[in-house]
């Protein structure tokens, strides 16, 4: 008998058992198959210097289990690293988008007509009620409410390209908290 024939006999005898063992550990047929094949490939490459003091079954079982655990550890690290990367990118993108949106909101407010801008700013950023603004500016409450409505309509139209539904909800919540 030669080494190739011996190896083929060992492969045929132990492959089904090792595949089932690997699949039990990983619960992933394709990866289990890859791992068992890589263990056999490693054994073939080391066949000259390989000295097994236990049975082939025991040696190959331990090699497959160790390879499975190495795979799981590597997978867990990759998932963790990918999550950290995704979180960092997501946070950076959100920060940039938030800063850009704030800048566009400030510009849009600055482009409002002066009286409309003043009433909107007093309402939303100073927290004054329509009645308080009307008293301060010698206007009717209805005029103040109309000016706030005009400001919101103009801002909504001007900021439409920048605002998603999520941002609109957050912006409205912030405005409610402020005012």
GROMACS .gro file of N, CA and C in nm:
model
  537
    1UNK      N    1   0.084  -0.119   0.000
    1UNK     CA    2   0.000   0.000   0.000
    1UNK      C    3   0.087   0.125   0.000
    2UNK      N    4   0.038   0.230  -0.062
    2UNK     CA    5   0.114   0.355  -0.061
    2UNK      C    6   0.039   0.461   0.020
    3UNK      N    7   0.103   0.578   0.040
    3UNK     CA    8   0.047   0.683   0.124
    3UNK      C    9  -0.086   0.734   0.070
    4UNK      N   10  -0.095   0.748  -0.063
    4UNK     CA   11  -0.219   0.798  -0.123
    4UNK      C   12  -0.334   0.702  -0.099
    5UNK      N   13  -0.313   0.576  -0.115
    5UNK     CA   14  -0.417   0.475  -0.092
    5UNK      C   15  -0.458   0.472   0.055
    6UNK      N   16  -0.360   0.478   0.145
    6UNK     CA   17  -0.389   0.482   0.289
    6UNK      C   18  -0.471   0.607   0.325
    7UNK      N   19  -0.431   0.718   0.267
    7UNK     CA   20  -0.500   0.844   0.295
    7UNK      C   21  -0.644   0.836   0.246
    8UNK      N   22  -0.664   0.787   0.126
    8UNK     CA   23  -0.799   0.774   0.071
    8UNK      C   24  -0.886   0.684   0.158
    9UNK      N   25  -0.829   0.578   0.213
    9UNK     CA   26  -0.904   0.487   0.300
    9UNK      C   27  -0.944   0.558   0.429
   10UNK      N   28  -0.851   0.635   0.486
   10UNK     CA   29  -0.880   0.711   0.609
   10UNK      C   30  -0.988   0.816   0.580
   11UNK      N   31  -0.975   0.884   0.467
   11UNK     CA   32  -1.073   0.985   0.428
   11UNK      C   33  -1.212   0.924   0.417
   12UNK      N   34  -1.224   0.814   0.343
   12UNK     CA   35  -1.354   0.750   0.324
   12UNK      C   36  -1.413   0.701   0.456
   13UNK      N   37  -1.329   0.651   0.543
   13UNK     CA   38  -1.377   0.597   0.669
   13UNK      C   39  -1.423   0.707   0.766
   14UNK      N   40  -1.349   0.816   0.775
   14UNK     CA   41  -1.377   0.915   0.881
   14UNK      C   42  -1.451   1.040   0.834
   15UNK      N   43  -1.455   1.064   0.704
   15UNK     CA   44  -1.518   1.188   0.656
   15UNK      C   45  -1.663   1.202   0.705
   16UNK      N   46  -1.751   1.103   0.688
   16UNK     CA   47  -1.890   1.122   0.733
   16UNK      C   48  -1.900   1.155   0.882
   17UNK      N   49  -1.825   1.084   0.963
   17UNK     CA   50  -1.827   1.110   1.108
   17UNK      C   51  -1.778   1.253   1.138
   18UNK      N   52  -1.667   1.293   1.077
   18UNK     CA   53  -1.609   1.426   1.103
   18UNK      C   54  -1.699   1.538   1.051
   19UNK      N   55  -1.762   1.514   0.938
   19UNK     CA   56  -1.856   1.612   0.884
   19UNK      C   57  -1.973   1.632   0.981
   20UNK      N   58  -2.031   1.522   1.031
   20UNK     CA   59  -2.142   1.532   1.126
   20UNK      C   60  -2.098   1.604   1.255
   21UNK      N   61  -1.978   1.572   1.301
   21UNK     CA   62  -1.924   1.637   1.421
   21UNK      C   63  -1.911   1.787   1.399
   22UNK      N   64  -1.852   1.825   1.288
   22UNK     CA   65  -1.833   1.966   1.255
   22UNK      C   66  -1.967   2.038   1.239
   23UNK      N   67  -2.060   1.973   1.175
   23UNK     CA   68  -2.192   2.034   1.154
   23UNK      C   69  -2.266   2.052   1.286
   24UNK      N   70  -2.247   1.959   1.381
   24UNK     CA   71  -2.309   1.974   1.514
   24UNK      C   72  -2.253   2.097   1.586
   25UNK      N   73  -2.124   2.119   1.572
   25UNK     CA   74  -2.060   2.233   1.638
   25UNK      C   75  -2.103   2.364   1.572
   26UNK      N   76  -2.103   2.367   1.439
   26UNK     CA   77  -2.126   2.492   1.365
   26UNK      C   78  -2.270   2.515   1.322
   27UNK      N   79  -2.344   2.406   1.305
   27UNK     CA   80  -2.480   2.415   1.252
   27UNK      C   81  -2.481   2.489   1.117
   28UNK      N   82  -2.381   2.457   1.035
   28UNK     CA   83  -2.367   2.519   0.903
   28UNK      C   84  -2.301   2.415   0.812
   29UNK      N   85  -2.379   2.355   0.725
   29UNK     CA   86  -2.331   2.242   0.644
   29UNK      C   87  -2.212   2.279   0.556
   30UNK      N   88  -2.222   2.391   0.489
   30UNK     CA   89  -2.116   2.432   0.397
   30UNK      C   90  -1.985   2.456   0.471
   31UNK      N   91  -1.990   2.528   0.580
   31UNK     CA   92  -1.869   2.556   0.658
   31UNK      C   93  -1.815   2.429   0.721
   32UNK      N   94  -1.904   2.342   0.767
   32UNK     CA   95  -1.861   2.214   0.825
   32UNK      C   96  -1.785   2.134   0.721
   33UNK      N   97  -1.835   2.130   0.600
   33UNK     CA   98  -1.768   2.058   0.492
   33UNK      C   99  -1.630   2.119   0.464
   34UNK      N  100  -1.625   2.253   0.457
   34UNK     CA  101  -1.497   2.322   0.432
   34UNK      C  102  -1.394   2.291   0.540
   35UNK      N  103  -1.439   2.291   0.664
   35UNK     CA  104  -1.346   2.267   0.775
   35UNK      C  105  -1.292   2.124   0.771
   36UNK      N  106  -1.378   2.028   0.749
   36UNK     CA  107  -1.332   1.888   0.743
   36UNK      C  108  -1.234   1.871   0.627
   37UNK      N  109  -1.265   1.929   0.514
   37UNK     CA  110  -1.174   1.919   0.400
   37UNK      C  111  -1.040   1.986   0.429
   38UNK      N  112  -1.043   2.100   0.498
   38UNK     CA  113  -0.917   2.168   0.530
   38UNK      C  114  -0.834   2.087   0.630
   39UNK      N  115  -0.900   2.017   0.722
   39UNK     CA  116  -0.828   1.931   0.816
   39UNK      C  117  -0.762   1.816   0.739
   40UNK      N  118  -0.834   1.754   0.648
   40UNK     CA  119  -0.774   1.646   0.568
   40UNK      C  120  -0.661   1.699   0.479
   41UNK      N  121  -0.678   1.818   0.425
   41UNK     CA  122  -0.571   1.877   0.344
   41UNK      C  123  -0.446   1.900   0.428
   42UNK      N  124  -0.467   1.950   0.548
   42UNK     CA  125  -0.354   1.973   0.641
   42UNK      C  126  -0.285   1.841   0.674
   43UNK      N  127  -0.362   1.737   0.699
   43UNK     CA  128  -0.304   1.605   0.729
   43UNK      C  129  -0.223   1.556   0.609
   44UNK      N  130  -0.278   1.574   0.489
   44UNK     CA  131  -0.207   1.530   0.369
   44UNK      C  132  -0.074   1.605   0.353
   45UNK      N  133  -0.077   1.735   0.375
   45UNK     CA  134   0.046   1.815   0.361
   45UNK      C  135   0.152   1.776   0.465
   46UNK      N  136   0.108   1.736   0.583
   46UNK     CA  137   0.200   1.701   0.692
   46UNK      C  138   0.225   1.550   0.702
   47UNK      N  139   0.179   1.475   0.603
   47UNK     CA  140   0.180   1.329   0.612
   47UNK      C  141   0.318   1.270   0.639
   48UNK      N  142   0.424   1.335   0.592
   48UNK     CA  143   0.558   1.279   0.609
   48UNK      C  144   0.605   1.292   0.754
   49UNK      N  145   0.587   1.411   0.813
   49UNK     CA  146   0.636   1.433   0.950
   49UNK      C  147   0.531   1.405   1.058
   50UNK      N  148   0.409   1.375   1.018
   50UNK     CA  149   0.300   1.354   1.114
   50UNK      C  150   0.320   1.225   1.193
   51UNK      N  151   0.315   1.239   1.325
   51UNK     CA  152   0.326   1.121   1.413
   51UNK      C  153   0.204   1.124   1.506
   52UNK      N  154   0.117   1.029   1.491
   52UNK     CA  155  -0.007   1.024   1.569
   52UNK      C  156   0.009   0.919   1.678
   53UNK      N  157  -0.007   0.966   1.804
   53UNK     CA  158   0.009   0.875   1.918
   53UNK      C  159  -0.124   0.816   1.962
   54UNK      N  160  -0.233   0.872   1.912
   54UNK     CA  161  -0.366   0.819   1.944
   54UNK      C  162  -0.423   0.753   1.819
   55UNK      N  163  -0.550   0.726   1.818
   55UNK     CA  164  -0.613   0.668   1.699
   55UNK      C  165  -0.639   0.779   1.596
   56UNK      N  166  -0.656   0.739   1.470
   56UNK     CA  167  -0.690   0.836   1.366
   56UNK      C  168  -0.820   0.908   1.400
   57UNK      N  169  -0.916   0.834   1.447
   57UNK     CA  170  -1.046   0.893   1.481
   57UNK      C  171  -1.029   1.002   1.587
   58UNK      N  172  -0.956   0.972   1.692
   58UNK     CA  173  -0.933   1.067   1.801
   58UNK      C  174  -0.856   1.189   1.750
   59UNK      N  175  -0.751   1.166   1.675
   59UNK     CA  176  -0.667   1.275   1.623
   59UNK      C  177  -0.749   1.366   1.531
   60UNK      N  178  -0.819   1.306   1.436
   60UNK     CA  179  -0.898   1.386   1.340
   60UNK      C  180  -1.015   1.457   1.409
   61UNK      N  181  -1.077   1.391   1.505
   61UNK     CA  182  -1.188   1.454   1.579
   61UNK      C  183  -1.140   1.579   1.650
   62UNK      N  184  -1.028   1.568   1.720
   62UNK     CA  185  -0.972   1.683   1.792
   62UNK      C  186  -0.935   1.795   1.695
   63UNK      N  187  -0.876   1.758   1.580
   63UNK     CA  188  -0.837   1.858   1.480
   63UNK      C  189  -0.960   1.931   1.425
   64UNK      N  190  -1.067   1.858   1.398
   64UNK     CA  191  -1.190   1.918   1.345
   64UNK      C  192  -1.255   2.009   1.450
   65UNK      N  193  -1.265   1.961   1.573
   65UNK     CA  194  -1.326   2.043   1.679
   65UNK      C  195  -1.245   2.171   1.700
   66UNK      N  196  -1.112   2.159   1.703
   66UNK     CA  197  -1.028   2.279   1.719
   66UNK      C  198  -1.046   2.375   1.603
   67UNK      N  199  -1.055   2.323   1.481
   67UNK     CA  200  -1.075   2.407   1.364
   67UNK      C  201  -1.212   2.477   1.370
   68UNK      N  202  -1.313   2.405   1.419
   68UNK     CA  203  -1.446   2.465   1.435
   68UNK      C  204  -1.442   2.580   1.536
   69UNK      N  205  -1.378   2.557   1.648
   69UNK     CA  206  -1.369   2.661   1.751
   69UNK      C  207  -1.289   2.780   1.701
   70UNK      N  208  -1.182   2.755   1.628
   70UNK     CA  209  -1.105   2.866   1.569
   70UNK      C  210  -1.191   2.946   1.474
   71UNK      N  211  -1.270   2.875   1.393
   71UNK     CA  212  -1.360   2.942   1.300
   71UNK      C  213  -1.462   3.028   1.375
   72UNK      N  214  -1.520   2.972   1.481
   72UNK     CA  215  -1.621   3.046   1.559
   72UNK      C  216  -1.559   3.169   1.625
   73UNK      N  217  -1.438   3.155   1.679
   73UNK     CA  218  -1.371   3.270   1.740
   73UNK      C  219  -1.345   3.378   1.638
   74UNK      N  220  -1.295   3.337   1.523
   74UNK     CA  221  -1.267   3.434   1.416
   74UNK      C  222  -1.396   3.502   1.370
   75UNK      N  223  -1.502   3.424   1.355
   75UNK     CA  224  -1.631   3.479   1.313
   75UNK      C  225  -1.683   3.579   1.415
   76UNK      N  226  -1.670   3.547   1.543
   76UNK     CA  227  -1.718   3.637   1.649
   76UNK      C  228  -1.638   3.767   1.646
   77UNK      N  229  -1.507   3.757   1.626
   77UNK     CA  230  -1.424   3.879   1.618
   77UNK      C  231  -1.463   3.963   1.498
   78UNK      N  232  -1.489   3.897   1.385
   78UNK     CA  233  -1.527   3.970   1.264
   78UNK      C  234  -1.662   4.038   1.282
   79UNK      N  235  -1.756   3.968   1.343
   79UNK     CA  236  -1.887   4.028   1.367
   79UNK      C  237  -1.871   4.149   1.458
   80UNK      N  238  -1.791   4.133   1.564
   80UNK     CA  239  -1.769   4.242   1.657
   80UNK      C  240  -1.700   4.360   1.587
   81UNK      N  241  -1.597   4.331   1.509
   81UNK     CA  242  -1.524   4.435   1.437
   81UNK      C  243  -1.615   4.504   1.336
   82UNK      N  244  -1.694   4.426   1.262
   82UNK     CA  245  -1.786   4.484   1.165
   82UNK      C  246  -1.890   4.572   1.233
   83UNK      N  247  -1.937   4.531   1.351
   83UNK     CA  248  -2.034   4.612   1.425
   83UNK      C  249  -1.972   4.744   1.470
   84UNK      N  250  -1.850   4.737   1.521
   84UNK     CA  251  -1.780   4.859   1.564
   84UNK      C  252  -1.761   4.952   1.445
   85UNK      N  253  -1.717   4.896   1.331
   85UNK     CA  254  -1.698   4.977   1.211
   85UNK      C  255  -1.829   5.038   1.165
   86UNK      N  256  -1.933   4.957   1.162
   86UNK     CA  257  -2.064   5.006   1.118
   86UNK      C  258  -2.116   5.115   1.211
   87UNK      N  259  -2.099   5.095   1.342
   87UNK     CA  260  -2.143   5.196   1.439
   87UNK      C  261  -2.067   5.326   1.419
   88UNK      N  262  -1.936   5.316   1.396
   88UNK     CA  263  -1.853   5.435   1.378
   88UNK      C  264  -1.894   5.509   1.251
   89UNK      N  265  -1.913   5.435   1.142
   89UNK     CA  266  -1.954   5.497   1.016
   89UNK      C  267  -2.092   5.558   1.031
   90UNK      N  268  -2.183   5.483   1.094
   90UNK     CA  269  -2.319   5.532   1.113
   90UNK      C  270  -2.319   5.660   1.197
   91UNK      N  271  -2.243   5.661   1.307
   91UNK     CA  272  -2.235   5.777   1.394
   91UNK      C  273  -2.175   5.895   1.321
   92UNK      N  274  -2.069   5.873   1.245
   92UNK     CA  275  -2.005   5.980   1.170
   92UNK      C  276  -2.099   6.036   1.064
   93UNK      N  277  -2.166   5.946   0.991
   93UNK     CA  278  -2.261   5.990   0.890
   93UNK      C  279  -2.375   6.069   0.952
   94UNK      N  280  -2.425   6.023   1.066
   94UNK     CA  281  -2.532   6.096   1.135
   94UNK      C  282  -2.485   6.234   1.179
   95UNK      N  283  -2.364   6.242   1.233
   95UNK     CA  284  -2.311   6.370   1.279
   95UNK      C  285  -2.296   6.468   1.163
   96UNK      N  286  -2.244   6.419   1.051
   96UNK     CA  287  -2.228   6.504   0.933
   96UNK      C  288  -2.364   6.547   0.882
   97UNK      N  289  -2.456   6.452   0.871
   97UNK     CA  290  -2.591   6.485   0.822
   97UNK      C  291  -2.661   6.582   0.916
   98UNK      N  292  -2.645   6.562   1.047
   98UNK     CA  293  -2.707   6.650   1.145
   98UNK      C  294  -2.651   6.792   1.134
   99UNK      N  295  -2.518   6.804   1.123
   99UNK     CA  296  -2.454   6.935   1.111
   99UNK      C  297  -2.498   7.005   0.983
  100UNK      N  298  -2.506   6.927   0.874
  100UNK     CA  299  -2.550   6.984   0.746
  100UNK      C  300  -2.695   7.031   0.756
  101UNK      N  301  -2.779   6.950   0.819
  101UNK     CA  302  -2.920   6.987   0.833
  101UNK      C  303  -2.935   7.112   0.920
  102UNK      N  304  -2.861   7.118   1.030
  102UNK     CA  305  -2.868   7.237   1.116
  102UNK      C  306  -2.828   7.362   1.039
  103UNK      N  307  -2.722   7.350   0.960
  103UNK     CA  308  -2.676   7.465   0.880
  103UNK      C  309  -2.783   7.507   0.780
  104UNK      N  310  -2.846   7.410   0.716
  104UNK     CA  311  -2.951   7.441   0.619
  104UNK      C  312  -3.075   7.500   0.686
  105UNK      N  313  -3.107   7.455   0.807
  105UNK     CA  314  -3.220   7.511   0.881
  105UNK      C  315  -3.191   7.658   0.915
  106UNK      N  316  -3.070   7.685   0.964
  106UNK     CA  317  -3.034   7.823   0.997
  106UNK      C  318  -3.043   7.913   0.875
  107UNK      N  319  -2.994   7.865   0.761
  107UNK     CA  320  -3.000   7.944   0.637
  107UNK      C  321  -3.144   7.966   0.594
  108UNK      N  322  -3.226   7.863   0.604
  108UNK     CA  323  -3.367   7.875   0.565
  108UNK      C  324  -3.441   7.972   0.655
  109UNK      N  325  -3.413   7.969   0.784
  109UNK     CA  326  -3.476   8.063   0.877
  109UNK      C  327  -3.430   8.205   0.846
  110UNK      N  328  -3.302   8.223   0.815
  110UNK     CA  329  -3.248   8.355   0.783
  110UNK      C  330  -3.312   8.413   0.657
  111UNK      N  331  -3.359   8.329   0.566
  111UNK     CA  332  -3.421   8.377   0.441
  111UNK      C  333  -3.569   8.412   0.458
  112UNK      N  334  -3.626   8.384   0.574
  112UNK     CA  335  -3.766   8.421   0.597
  112UNK      C  336  -3.776   8.574   0.602
  113UNK      N  337  -3.893   8.626   0.563
  113UNK     CA  338  -3.912   8.772   0.579
  113UNK      C  339  -3.891   8.810   0.727
  114UNK      N  340  -3.842   8.933   0.749
  114UNK     CA  341  -3.798   8.973   0.884
  114UNK      C  342  -3.904   8.952   0.992
  115UNK      N  343  -4.025   8.998   0.970
  115UNK     CA  344  -4.130   8.984   1.071
  115UNK      C  345  -4.164   8.837   1.094
  116UNK      N  346  -4.173   8.763   0.987
  116UNK     CA  347  -4.204   8.619   0.995
  116UNK      C  348  -4.092   8.547   1.072
  117UNK      N  349  -3.966   8.580   1.040
  117UNK     CA  350  -3.851   8.519   1.107
  117UNK      C  351  -3.852   8.552   1.257
  118UNK      N  352  -3.880   8.675   1.290
  118UNK     CA  353  -3.881   8.718   1.430
  118UNK      C  354  -3.990   8.643   1.508
  119UNK      N  355  -4.109   8.634   1.452
  119UNK     CA  356  -4.220   8.564   1.518
  119UNK      C  357  -4.187   8.415   1.532
  120UNK      N  358  -4.135   8.354   1.428
  120UNK     CA  359  -4.100   8.211   1.433
  120UNK      C  360  -3.992   8.186   1.538
  121UNK      N  361  -3.891   8.270   1.541
  121UNK     CA  362  -3.781   8.255   1.638
  121UNK      C  363  -3.833   8.270   1.781
  122UNK      N  364  -3.918   8.367   1.804
  122UNK     CA  365  -3.974   8.387   1.937
  122UNK      C  366  -4.059   8.266   1.979
  123UNK      N  367  -4.131   8.211   1.884
  123UNK     CA  368  -4.218   8.097   1.913
  123UNK      C  369  -4.138   7.970   1.938
  124UNK      N  370  -4.047   7.939   1.848
  124UNK     CA  371  -3.980   7.810   1.853
  124UNK      C  372  -3.853   7.808   1.938
  125UNK      N  373  -3.780   7.916   1.944
  125UNK     CA  374  -3.651   7.915   2.013
  125UNK      C  375  -3.653   7.989   2.147
  126UNK      N  376  -3.747   8.081   2.163
  126UNK     CA  377  -3.757   8.150   2.291
  126UNK      C  378  -3.872   8.095   2.375
  127UNK      N  379  -3.954   8.011   2.315
  127UNK     CA  380  -4.060   7.944   2.388
  127UNK      C  381  -4.179   8.031   2.424
  128UNK      N  382  -4.198   8.139   2.351
  128UNK     CA  383  -4.312   8.227   2.380
  128UNK      C  384  -4.438   8.174   2.312
  129UNK      N  385  -4.549   8.191   2.378
  129UNK     CA  386  -4.677   8.151   2.319
  129UNK      C  387  -4.720   8.255   2.216
  130UNK      N  388  -4.817   8.218   2.133
  130UNK     CA  389  -4.869   8.312   2.033
  130UNK      C  390  -4.925   8.437   2.098
  131UNK      N  391  -4.991   8.420   2.211
  131UNK     CA  392  -5.049   8.535   2.282
  131UNK      C  393  -4.938   8.629   2.332
  132UNK      N  394  -4.830   8.570   2.387
  132UNK     CA  395  -4.719   8.652   2.437
  132UNK      C  396  -4.650   8.728   2.323
  133UNK      N  397  -4.633   8.661   2.211
  133UNK     CA  398  -4.572   8.727   2.095
  133UNK      C  399  -4.662   8.839   2.045
  134UNK      N  400  -4.792   8.812   2.038
  134UNK     CA  401  -4.888   8.913   1.994
  134UNK      C  402  -4.882   9.036   2.085
  135UNK      N  403  -4.876   9.016   2.216
  135UNK     CA  404  -4.866   9.128   2.310
  135UNK      C  405  -4.736   9.205   2.290
  136UNK      N  406  -4.623   9.134   2.277
  136UNK     CA  407  -4.492   9.199   2.261
  136UNK      C  408  -4.482   9.279   2.132
  137UNK      N  409  -4.547   9.233   2.025
  137UNK     CA  410  -4.531   9.296   1.895
  137UNK      C  411  -4.652   9.380   1.855
  138UNK      N  412  -4.750   9.393   1.943
  138UNK     CA  413  -4.871   9.468   1.912
  138UNK      C  414  -4.942   9.413   1.788
  139UNK      N  415  -4.959   9.282   1.787
  139UNK     CA  416  -5.026   9.215   1.677
  139UNK      C  417  -5.140   9.130   1.734
  140UNK      N  418  -5.228   9.086   1.646
  140UNK     CA  419  -5.333   8.994   1.691
  140UNK      C  420  -5.273   8.853   1.699
  141UNK      N  421  -5.333   8.771   1.784
  141UNK     CA  422  -5.287   8.633   1.798
  141UNK      C  423  -5.303   8.560   1.665
  142UNK      N  424  -5.408   8.590   1.590
  142UNK     CA  425  -5.432   8.528   1.459
  142UNK      C  426  -5.320   8.561   1.362
  143UNK      N  427  -5.271   8.684   1.364
  143UNK     CA  428  -5.160   8.724   1.276
  143UNK      C  429  -5.034   8.645   1.312
  144UNK      N  430  -5.008   8.632   1.441
  144UNK     CA  431  -4.891   8.556   1.487
  144UNK      C  432  -4.903   8.410   1.442
  145UNK      N  433  -5.020   8.350   1.462
  145UNK     CA  434  -5.040   8.211   1.419
  145UNK      C  435  -5.022   8.195   1.268
  146UNK      N  436  -5.074   8.293   1.191
  146UNK     CA  437  -5.059   8.289   1.045
  146UNK      C  438  -4.911   8.299   1.005
  147UNK      N  439  -4.835   8.387   1.070
  147UNK     CA  440  -4.694   8.404   1.039
  147UNK      C  441  -4.614   8.277   1.073
  148UNK      N  442  -4.647   8.213   1.183
  148UNK     CA  443  -4.581   8.086   1.220
  148UNK      C  444  -4.613   7.980   1.115
  149UNK      N  445  -4.738   7.974   1.071
  149UNK     CA  446  -4.779   7.880   0.966
  149UNK      C  447  -4.705   7.906   0.835
  150UNK      N  448  -4.692   8.034   0.797
  150UNK     CA  449  -4.619   8.070   0.676
  150UNK      C  450  -4.473   8.027   0.688
  151UNK      N  451  -4.412   8.053   0.805
  151UNK     CA  452  -4.271   8.016   0.827
  151UNK      C  453  -4.254   7.864   0.815
  152UNK      N  454  -4.342   7.788   0.878
  152UNK     CA  455  -4.332   7.642   0.872
  152UNK      C  456  -4.349   7.591   0.730
  153UNK      N  457  -4.442   7.648   0.655
  153UNK     CA  458  -4.463   7.607   0.516
  153UNK      C  459  -4.339   7.635   0.431
  154UNK      N  460  -4.282   7.756   0.446
  154UNK     CA  461  -4.162   7.792   0.369
  154UNK      C  462  -4.044   7.704   0.408
  155UNK      N  463  -4.028   7.680   0.536
  155UNK     CA  464  -3.916   7.596   0.582
  155UNK      C  465  -3.932   7.453   0.532
  156UNK      N  466  -4.054   7.402   0.539
  156UNK     CA  467  -4.080   7.266   0.493
  156UNK      C  468  -4.046   7.252   0.345
  157UNK      N  469  -4.087   7.350   0.264
  157UNK     CA  470  -4.058   7.345   0.121
  157UNK      C  471  -3.908   7.358   0.094
  158UNK      N  472  -3.844   7.450   0.162
  158UNK     CA  473  -3.702   7.473   0.138
  158UNK      C  474  -3.615   7.357   0.187
  159UNK      N  475  -3.657   7.292   0.295
  159UNK     CA  476  -3.576   7.185   0.354
  159UNK      C  477  -3.616   7.045   0.307
  160UNK      N  478  -3.717   7.037   0.220
  160UNK     CA  479  -3.767   6.907   0.175
  160UNK      C  480  -3.656   6.814   0.124
  161UNK      N  481  -3.559   6.863   0.046
  161UNK     CA  482  -3.454   6.770  -0.002
  161UNK      C  483  -3.366   6.714   0.109
  162UNK      N  484  -3.361   6.780   0.223
  162UNK     CA  485  -3.269   6.740   0.330
  162UNK      C  486  -3.335   6.658   0.440
  163UNK      N  487  -3.464   6.660   0.443
  163UNK     CA  488  -3.532   6.603   0.558
  163UNK      C  489  -3.601   6.472   0.522
  164UNK      N  490  -3.572   6.369   0.599
  164UNK     CA  491  -3.644   6.243   0.587
  164UNK      C  492  -3.752   6.242   0.694
  165UNK      N  493  -3.838   6.145   0.689
  165UNK     CA  494  -3.945   6.135   0.788
  165UNK      C  495  -3.888   6.127   0.928
  166UNK      N  496  -3.780   6.051   0.944
  166UNK     CA  497  -3.717   6.036   1.076
  166UNK      C  498  -3.670   6.172   1.129
  167UNK      N  499  -3.606   6.249   1.042
  167UNK     CA  500  -3.554   6.379   1.084
  167UNK      C  501  -3.668   6.474   1.115
  168UNK      N  502  -3.774   6.466   1.037
  168UNK     CA  503  -3.889   6.552   1.063
  168UNK      C  504  -3.947   6.524   1.201
  169UNK      N  505  -3.960   6.396   1.235
  169UNK     CA  506  -4.014   6.359   1.366
  169UNK      C  507  -3.923   6.410   1.477
  170UNK      N  508  -3.793   6.389   1.461
  170UNK     CA  509  -3.697   6.436   1.562
  170UNK      C  510  -3.702   6.587   1.573
  171UNK      N  511  -3.705   6.656   1.460
  171UNK     CA  512  -3.711   6.802   1.460
  171UNK      C  513  -3.837   6.852   1.531
  172UNK      N  514  -3.950   6.790   1.502
  172UNK     CA  515  -4.075   6.830   1.566
  172UNK      C  516  -4.069   6.805   1.718
  173UNK      N  517  -4.012   6.691   1.757
  173UNK     CA  518  -3.997   6.664   1.900
  173UNK      C  519  -3.908   6.767   1.968
  174UNK      N  520  -3.798   6.803   1.902
  174UNK     CA  521  -3.710   6.905   1.957
  174UNK      C  522  -3.780   7.039   1.968
  175UNK      N  523  -3.855   7.075   1.863
  175UNK     CA  524  -3.928   7.201   1.868
  175UNK      C  525  -4.033   7.200   1.979
  176UNK      N  526  -4.097   7.087   2.001
  176UNK     CA  527  -4.195   7.077   2.109
  176UNK      C  528  -4.127   7.090   2.245
  177UNK      N  529  -4.010   7.030   2.258
  177UNK     CA  530  -3.936   7.038   2.385
  177UNK      C  531  -3.889   7.182   2.411
  178UNK      N  532  -3.846   7.248   2.306
  178UNK     CA  533  -3.797   7.385   2.320
  178UNK      C  534  -3.913   7.480   2.343
  179UNK      N  535  -4.019   7.462   2.265
  179UNK     CA  536  -4.130   7.555   2.271
  179UNK      C  537  -4.247   7.491   2.328
   0.00000   0.00000   0.00000
